[in-house]
Coordinates of C-alpha atoms and ligand atoms in Angstrom, one line a residue:
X1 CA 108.0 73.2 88.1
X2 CA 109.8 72.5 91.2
X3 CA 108.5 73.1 94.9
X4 CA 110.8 76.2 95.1
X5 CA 110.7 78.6 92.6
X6 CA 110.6 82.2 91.8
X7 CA 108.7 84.5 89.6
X8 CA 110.5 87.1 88.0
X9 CA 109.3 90.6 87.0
X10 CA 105.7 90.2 88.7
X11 CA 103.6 93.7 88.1
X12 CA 101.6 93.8 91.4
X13 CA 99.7 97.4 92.9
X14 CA 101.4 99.6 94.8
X15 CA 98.8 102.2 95.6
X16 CA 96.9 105.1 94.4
X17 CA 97.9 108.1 92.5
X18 CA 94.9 110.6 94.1
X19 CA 93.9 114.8 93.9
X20 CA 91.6 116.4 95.2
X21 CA 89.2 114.6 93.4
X22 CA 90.1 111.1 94.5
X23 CA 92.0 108.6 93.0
X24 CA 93.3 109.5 89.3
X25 CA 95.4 105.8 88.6
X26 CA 96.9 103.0 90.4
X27 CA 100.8 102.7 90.5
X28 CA 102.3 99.6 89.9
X29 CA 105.7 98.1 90.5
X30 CA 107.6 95.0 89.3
X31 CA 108.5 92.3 92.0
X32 CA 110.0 89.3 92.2
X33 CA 107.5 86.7 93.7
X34 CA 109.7 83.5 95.9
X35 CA 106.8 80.5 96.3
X36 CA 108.0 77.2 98.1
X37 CA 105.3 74.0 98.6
X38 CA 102.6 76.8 97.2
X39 CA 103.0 79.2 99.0
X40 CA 104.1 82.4 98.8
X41 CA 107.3 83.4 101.3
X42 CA 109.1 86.4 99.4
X43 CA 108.5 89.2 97.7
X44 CA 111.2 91.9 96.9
X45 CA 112.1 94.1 94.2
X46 CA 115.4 93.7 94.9
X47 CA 117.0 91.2 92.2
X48 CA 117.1 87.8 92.9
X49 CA 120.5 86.5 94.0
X50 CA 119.5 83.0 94.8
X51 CA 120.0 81.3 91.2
X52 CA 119.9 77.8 92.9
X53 CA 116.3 78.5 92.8
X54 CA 114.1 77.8 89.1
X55 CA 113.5 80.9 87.6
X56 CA 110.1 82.2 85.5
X57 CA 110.2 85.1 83.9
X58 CA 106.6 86.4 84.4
X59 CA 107.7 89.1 82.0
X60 CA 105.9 92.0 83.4
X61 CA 102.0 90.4 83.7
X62 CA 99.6 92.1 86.5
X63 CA 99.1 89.2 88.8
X64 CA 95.3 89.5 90.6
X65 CA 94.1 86.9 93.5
X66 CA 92.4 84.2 91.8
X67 CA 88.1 84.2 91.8
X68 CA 85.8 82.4 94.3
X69 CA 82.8 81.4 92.6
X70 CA 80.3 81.6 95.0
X71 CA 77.2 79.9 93.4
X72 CA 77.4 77.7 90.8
X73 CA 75.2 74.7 89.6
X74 CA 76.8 71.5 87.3
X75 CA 74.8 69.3 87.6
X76 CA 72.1 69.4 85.0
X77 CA 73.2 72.1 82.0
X78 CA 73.8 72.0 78.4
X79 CA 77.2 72.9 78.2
X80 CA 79.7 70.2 77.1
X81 CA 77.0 68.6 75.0
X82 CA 74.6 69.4 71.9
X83 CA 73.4 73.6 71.6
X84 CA 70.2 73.8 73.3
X85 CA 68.5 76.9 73.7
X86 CA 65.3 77.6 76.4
X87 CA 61.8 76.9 75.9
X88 CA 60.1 80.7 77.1
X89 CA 60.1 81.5 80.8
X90 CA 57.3 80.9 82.4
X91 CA 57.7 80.6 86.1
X92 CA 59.9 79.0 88.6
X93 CA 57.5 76.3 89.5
X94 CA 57.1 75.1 85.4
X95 CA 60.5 75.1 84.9
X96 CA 61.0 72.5 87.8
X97 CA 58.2 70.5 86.1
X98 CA 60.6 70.6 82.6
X99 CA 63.5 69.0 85.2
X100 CA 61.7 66.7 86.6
X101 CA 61.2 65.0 83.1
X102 CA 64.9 65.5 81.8
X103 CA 67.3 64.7 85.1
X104 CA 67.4 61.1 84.8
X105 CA 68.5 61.0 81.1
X106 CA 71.0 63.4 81.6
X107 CA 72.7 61.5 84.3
X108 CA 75.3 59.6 81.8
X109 CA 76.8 62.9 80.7
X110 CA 76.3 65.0 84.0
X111 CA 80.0 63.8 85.4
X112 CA 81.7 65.0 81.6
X113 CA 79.4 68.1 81.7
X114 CA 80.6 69.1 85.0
X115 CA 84.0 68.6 84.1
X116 CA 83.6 71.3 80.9
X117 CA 81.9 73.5 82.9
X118 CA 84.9 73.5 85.9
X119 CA 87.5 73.0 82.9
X120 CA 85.3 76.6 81.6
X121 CA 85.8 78.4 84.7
X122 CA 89.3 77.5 85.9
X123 CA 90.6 78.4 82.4
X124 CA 89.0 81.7 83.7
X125 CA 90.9 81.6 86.8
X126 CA 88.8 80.7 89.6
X127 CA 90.0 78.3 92.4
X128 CA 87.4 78.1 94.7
X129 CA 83.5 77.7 93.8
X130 CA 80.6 77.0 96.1
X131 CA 78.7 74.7 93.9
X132 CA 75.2 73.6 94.4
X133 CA 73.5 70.2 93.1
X134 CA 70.2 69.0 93.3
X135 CA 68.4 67.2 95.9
X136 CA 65.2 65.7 94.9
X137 CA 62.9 63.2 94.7
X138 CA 63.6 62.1 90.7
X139 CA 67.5 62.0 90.6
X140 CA 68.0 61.9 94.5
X141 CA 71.7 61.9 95.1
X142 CA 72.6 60.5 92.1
X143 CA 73.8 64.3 90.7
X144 CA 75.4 65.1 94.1
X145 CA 77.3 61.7 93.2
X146 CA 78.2 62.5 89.6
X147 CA 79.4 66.2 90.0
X148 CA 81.3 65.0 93.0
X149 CA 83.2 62.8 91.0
X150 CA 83.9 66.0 88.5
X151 CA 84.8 67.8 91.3
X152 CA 87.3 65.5 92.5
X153 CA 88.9 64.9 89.3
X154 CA 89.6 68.8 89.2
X155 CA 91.0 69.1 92.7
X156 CA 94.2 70.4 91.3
X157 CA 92.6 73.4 89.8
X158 CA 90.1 74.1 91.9
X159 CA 88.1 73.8 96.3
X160 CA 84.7 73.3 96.3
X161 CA 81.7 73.6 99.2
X162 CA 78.4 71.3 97.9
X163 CA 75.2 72.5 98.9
X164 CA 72.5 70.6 98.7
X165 CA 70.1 72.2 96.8
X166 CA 66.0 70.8 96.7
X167 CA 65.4 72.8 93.6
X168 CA 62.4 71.3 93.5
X169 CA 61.2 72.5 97.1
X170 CA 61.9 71.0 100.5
X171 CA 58.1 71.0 101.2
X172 CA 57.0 70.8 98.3
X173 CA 58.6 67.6 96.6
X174 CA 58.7 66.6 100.9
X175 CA 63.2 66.0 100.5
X176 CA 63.7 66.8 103.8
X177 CA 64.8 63.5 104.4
X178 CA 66.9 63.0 101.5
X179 CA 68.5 66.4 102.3
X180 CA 69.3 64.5 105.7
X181 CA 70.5 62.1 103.2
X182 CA 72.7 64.5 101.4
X183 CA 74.2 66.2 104.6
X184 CA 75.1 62.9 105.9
X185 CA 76.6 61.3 102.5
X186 CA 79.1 64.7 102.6
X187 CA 77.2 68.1 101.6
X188 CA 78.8 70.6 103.1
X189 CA 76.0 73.3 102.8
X190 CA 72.3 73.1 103.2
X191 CA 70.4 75.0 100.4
X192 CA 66.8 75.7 100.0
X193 CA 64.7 77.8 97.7
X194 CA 62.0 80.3 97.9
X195 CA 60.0 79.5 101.1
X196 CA 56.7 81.1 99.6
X197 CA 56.2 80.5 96.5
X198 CA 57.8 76.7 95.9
X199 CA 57.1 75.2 99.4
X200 CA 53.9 77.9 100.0
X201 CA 54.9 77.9 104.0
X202 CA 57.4 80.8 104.8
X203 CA 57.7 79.5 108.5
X204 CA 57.8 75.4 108.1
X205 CA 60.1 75.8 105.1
X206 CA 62.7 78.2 106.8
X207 CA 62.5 76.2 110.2
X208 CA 62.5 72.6 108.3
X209 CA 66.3 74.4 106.7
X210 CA 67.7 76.3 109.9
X211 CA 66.7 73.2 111.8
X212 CA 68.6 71.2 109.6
X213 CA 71.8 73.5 109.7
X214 CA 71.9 73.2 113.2
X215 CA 71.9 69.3 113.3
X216 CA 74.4 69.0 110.8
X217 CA 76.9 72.0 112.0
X218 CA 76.8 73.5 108.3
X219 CA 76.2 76.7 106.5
X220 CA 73.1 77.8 105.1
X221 CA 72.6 78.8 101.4
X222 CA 69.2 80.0 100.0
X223 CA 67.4 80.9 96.7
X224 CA 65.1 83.8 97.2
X225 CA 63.9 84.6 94.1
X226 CA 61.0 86.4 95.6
X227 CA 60.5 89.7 94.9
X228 CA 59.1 92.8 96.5
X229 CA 57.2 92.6 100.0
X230 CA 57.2 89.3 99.9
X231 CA 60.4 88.6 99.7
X232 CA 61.8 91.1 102.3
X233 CA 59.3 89.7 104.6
X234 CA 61.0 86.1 103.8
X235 CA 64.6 87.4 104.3
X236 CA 63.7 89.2 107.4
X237 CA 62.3 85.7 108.7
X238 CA 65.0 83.9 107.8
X239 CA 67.2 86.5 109.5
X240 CA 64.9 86.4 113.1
X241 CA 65.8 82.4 112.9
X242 CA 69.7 83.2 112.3
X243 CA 69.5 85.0 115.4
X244 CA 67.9 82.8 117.3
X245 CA 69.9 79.7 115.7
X246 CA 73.1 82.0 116.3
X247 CA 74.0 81.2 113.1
X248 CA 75.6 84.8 112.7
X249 CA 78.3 84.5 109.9
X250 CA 76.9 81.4 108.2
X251 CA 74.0 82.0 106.0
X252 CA 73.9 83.3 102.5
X253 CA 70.9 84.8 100.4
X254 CA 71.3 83.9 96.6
X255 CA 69.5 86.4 94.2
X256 CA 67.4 88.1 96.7
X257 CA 65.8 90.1 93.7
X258 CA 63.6 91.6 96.6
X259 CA 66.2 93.7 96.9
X260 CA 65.9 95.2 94.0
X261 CA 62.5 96.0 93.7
X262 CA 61.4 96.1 97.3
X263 CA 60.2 99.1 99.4
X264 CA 63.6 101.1 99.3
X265 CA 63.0 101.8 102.8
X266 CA 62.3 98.4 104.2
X267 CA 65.4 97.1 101.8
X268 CA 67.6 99.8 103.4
X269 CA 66.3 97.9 106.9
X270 CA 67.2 94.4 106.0
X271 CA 70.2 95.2 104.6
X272 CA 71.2 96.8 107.5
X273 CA 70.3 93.6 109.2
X274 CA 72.4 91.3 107.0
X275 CA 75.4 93.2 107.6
X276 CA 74.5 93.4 111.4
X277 CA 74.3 89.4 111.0
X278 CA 77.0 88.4 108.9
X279 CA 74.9 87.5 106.8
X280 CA 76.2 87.2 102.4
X281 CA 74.4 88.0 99.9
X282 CA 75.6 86.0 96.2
X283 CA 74.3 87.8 92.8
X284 CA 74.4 87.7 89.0
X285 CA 73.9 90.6 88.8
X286 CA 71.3 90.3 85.7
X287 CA 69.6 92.6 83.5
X288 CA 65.9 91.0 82.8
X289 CA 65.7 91.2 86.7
X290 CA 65.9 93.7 89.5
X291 CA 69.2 93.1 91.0
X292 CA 70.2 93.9 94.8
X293 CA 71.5 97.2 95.2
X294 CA 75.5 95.8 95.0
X295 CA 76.5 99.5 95.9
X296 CA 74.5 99.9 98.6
X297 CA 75.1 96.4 100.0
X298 CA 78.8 96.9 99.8
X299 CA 78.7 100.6 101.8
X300 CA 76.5 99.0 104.8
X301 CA 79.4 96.4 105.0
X302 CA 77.1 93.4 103.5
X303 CA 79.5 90.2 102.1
X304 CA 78.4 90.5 98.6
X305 CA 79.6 88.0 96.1
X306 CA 79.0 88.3 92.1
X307 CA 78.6 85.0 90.7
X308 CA 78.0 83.0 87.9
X309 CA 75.2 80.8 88.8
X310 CA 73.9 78.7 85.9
X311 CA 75.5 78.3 82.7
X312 CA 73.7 76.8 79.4
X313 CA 71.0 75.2 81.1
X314 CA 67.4 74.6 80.9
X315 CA 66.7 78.1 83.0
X316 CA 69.0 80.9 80.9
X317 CA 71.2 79.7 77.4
X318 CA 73.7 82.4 78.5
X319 CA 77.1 82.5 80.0
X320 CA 80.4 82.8 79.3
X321 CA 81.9 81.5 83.1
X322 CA 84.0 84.2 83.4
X323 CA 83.6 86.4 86.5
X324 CA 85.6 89.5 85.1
X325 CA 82.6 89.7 82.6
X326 CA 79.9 89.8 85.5
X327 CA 81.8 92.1 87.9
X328 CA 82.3 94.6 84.6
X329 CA 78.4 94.2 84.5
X330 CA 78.1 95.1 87.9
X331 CA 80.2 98.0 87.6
X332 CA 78.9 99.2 84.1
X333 CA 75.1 98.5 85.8
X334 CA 75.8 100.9 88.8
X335 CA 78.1 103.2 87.2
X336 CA 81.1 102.9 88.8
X337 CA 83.5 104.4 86.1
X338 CA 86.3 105.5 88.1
X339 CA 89.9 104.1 89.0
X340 CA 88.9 103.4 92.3
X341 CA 85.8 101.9 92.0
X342 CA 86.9 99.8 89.3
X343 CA 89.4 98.6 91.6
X344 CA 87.0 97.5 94.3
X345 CA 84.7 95.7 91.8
X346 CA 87.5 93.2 91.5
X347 CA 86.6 92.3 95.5
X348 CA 83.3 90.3 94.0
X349 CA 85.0 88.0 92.5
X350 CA 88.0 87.2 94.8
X351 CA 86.0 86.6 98.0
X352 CA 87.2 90.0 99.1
X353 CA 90.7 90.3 98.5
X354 CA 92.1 93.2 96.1
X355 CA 95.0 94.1 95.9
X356 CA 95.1 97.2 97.4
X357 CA 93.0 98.3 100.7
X358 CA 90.6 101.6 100.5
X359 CA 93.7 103.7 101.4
X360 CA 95.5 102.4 98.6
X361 CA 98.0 100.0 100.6
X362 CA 99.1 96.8 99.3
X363 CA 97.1 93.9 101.1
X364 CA 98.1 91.3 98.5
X365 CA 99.9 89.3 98.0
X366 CA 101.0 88.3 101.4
X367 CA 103.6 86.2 102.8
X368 CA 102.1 83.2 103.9
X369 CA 99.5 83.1 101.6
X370 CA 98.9 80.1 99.1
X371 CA 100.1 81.2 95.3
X372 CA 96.3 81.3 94.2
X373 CA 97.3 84.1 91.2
X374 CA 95.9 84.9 87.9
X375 CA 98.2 86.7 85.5
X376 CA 97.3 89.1 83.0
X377 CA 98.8 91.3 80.5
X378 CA 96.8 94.5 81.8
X379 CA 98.5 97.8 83.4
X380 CA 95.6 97.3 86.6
X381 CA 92.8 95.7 88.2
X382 CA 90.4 98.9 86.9
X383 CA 91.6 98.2 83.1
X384 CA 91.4 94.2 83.8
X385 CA 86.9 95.1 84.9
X386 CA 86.9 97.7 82.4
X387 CA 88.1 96.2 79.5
X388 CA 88.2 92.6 80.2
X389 CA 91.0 91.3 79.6
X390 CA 91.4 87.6 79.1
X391 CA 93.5 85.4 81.5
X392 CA 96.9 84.5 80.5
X393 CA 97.9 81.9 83.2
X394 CA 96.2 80.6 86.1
X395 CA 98.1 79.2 89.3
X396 CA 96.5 77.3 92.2
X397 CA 98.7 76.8 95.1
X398 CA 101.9 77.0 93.2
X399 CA 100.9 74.9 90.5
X400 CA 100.2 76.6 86.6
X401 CA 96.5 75.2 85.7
X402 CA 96.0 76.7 83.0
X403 CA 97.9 79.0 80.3
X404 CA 101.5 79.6 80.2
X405 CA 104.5 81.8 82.3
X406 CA 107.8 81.6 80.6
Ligands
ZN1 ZN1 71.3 78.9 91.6

């Protein structure tokens, strides 16, 4: 492929076909799609008259924005090696005591693990992924080391953010220093992981992390699998120290499953409060827990991301990596049947970007922007949640990573 190409016959949104009752379907139109140096810099429907250029005939696929994987873990799963199911849940704090005794064995796989789980989700068409990677007093930053190295060996396919994660509690297993470590040796992100009931001190363990943030100029990513009061009192802490950090815009709440079983009214409050502050939330959406109310969190303007967490591990044997399936949970979950919210479900997965804006006007593709596309034979972005339908090519910044165009 050269740096100059263009893609022929590109089936892209156009806008919404709407009665009184709201949207009925989304039109679509065919396009020819110019990308130089991975970007792209013309689209026309107009034929194209400048054959000096390569030509691929996309041959009619719906092209989407690629997916942002907003919280994922690599560093210590299943996947890639020998089928292994869970031993039965029993809490959090036991399943950290199982890791503690496995980490160090797994650390001659955990780069070629990585790698099938990134080679997983690519294939599925994501191109950016927020990844997080232990920090703790067994494997230290041996795993940050290893998926790193995955990571790198994938930077054709895919960006990444690494948080530093001390699954197995910043108090608790006392990492603050070796998270110090972490942020020094290149994390991007500083994690943490239920306040209460790991590290039993709401206030040292929320300071220790904000602290933290601030010395090292980074974002902020936490587990809160806490649920009910305590949980909403947690987040609403950790919200008072975004404030007075200013760190408006750069923390994110993973899970939050308060939110989903939590006073309604007191939930309606701090959501309220983390769209006030910027502040995203990241979800699996599951169904053996209470998930955040994603509708409600997406009307009050809250950044909400759906996201595929862990995959075959030692915490849940499930997962297939592929977003589409998660956001067609969320939407089957909530009930949103329709055209248009079908269409916005796609949003949870792209880092925001659809296609086409509330009004139905084409936001994307835009000139400019880097050719991050997935292509697939599907007449919309509502069939694509609906029915999900599998990728046929993937293509980060110009470049196909996966599948084929003709
Ligand atoms: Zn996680």
């Amino acid at each position: 492929m050269n740096n100059r190409f263009w893609l022929r016959n590109v089936l892209l949104e156009d806008g919404f076909n709407e009665n009184n009752e709201g949207v009925k379907t989304t039109i679509t139109n065919e396009y020819n799609i110019l990308v130089e140096n991975g970007k792209i810099i013309k689209i026309q429907k107009e034929k194209i008259q400048e054959y000096e250029d390569e030509v691929i005939n996309v041959g009619g696929l719906l092209a989407l924005p690629s997916f942002t994987d907003n919280h994922i873990h690599l560093d210590k799963g299943h996947f890639g090696g020998q089928w292994k199911a869970c031993t039965p849940f029993k809490g959090v704090a036991d399943r950290i005591i199982e890791e503690e005794g496995f980490l160090e064995k797994f650390l001659p796989e955990t780069t070629y693990r990585a790698e099938e789980l990134l080679k997983l989700i690519t294939t599925n068409g994501v191109t950016h992924a927020r990844v997080h990677c232990n920090v703790d007093p067994v494997i230290g930053l041996k795993n940050l080391e290893k998926v790193k190295e995955a990571l790198e060996n994938f930077k054709d396919k895919i960006t990444y953010e690494l948080v530093a994660f001390p699954q197995h509690g910043l108090l608790r297993s006392n990492s603050t220093n070796l998270m110090k470590d972490a942020m020094r040796w290149g994390a991007n992100v500083v994690g943490g992981l239920d306040p209460a009931t790991i590290d039993g001190k709401i206030e040292k363990s929320l300071e220790t992390m904000m602290d933290m943030a601030v010395e090292f100029n980074s974002d902020v990513d936490i587990h809160i699998h806490d649920g009910g009061n305590l949980g909403v009192y947690t987040i609403n802490r950790l919200l008072d120290l975004t404030e007075e950090a200013r760190w408006q815009g750069r923390v994110n709440v993973s899970h939050g499953f308060c939110m989903g079983n939590g006073p309604e009214e007191e939930v309606r409050d701090l959501i309220d409060r983390l769209a006030s502050l910027n502040v995203s939330v990241a979800s699996t959406c599951p169904i053996d827990a209470p998930t955040p109310p994603i509708p409600l969190l997406y009307e009050r303007g809250v950044k909400t991301y759906i996201v595929n967490d862990n995959i075959n591990d030692h915490w849940s044997p499930f997962g297939t990596g592929d977003l589409v399936q998660k956001a067609s949970r969320m939407a089957e979950k909530f009930f949103w049947i329709d055209e248009y919210s079908l269409t916005r479900a796609l949003g949870f997965i792209t880092n925001g970007r659809t296609p086409l804006d509330e009004k139905g006007e084409r936001v994307w593709p835009k000139i400019g922007e880097e050719a991050n596309i997935v292509f697939i034979d599907a007449s919309c972005s509502a069939e694509v949640i609906a029915r999900r339908k599998p990728r046929h090519a993937v293509m980060f910044k110009g470049n196909l990573v996966s599948g084929k165009l003709n």
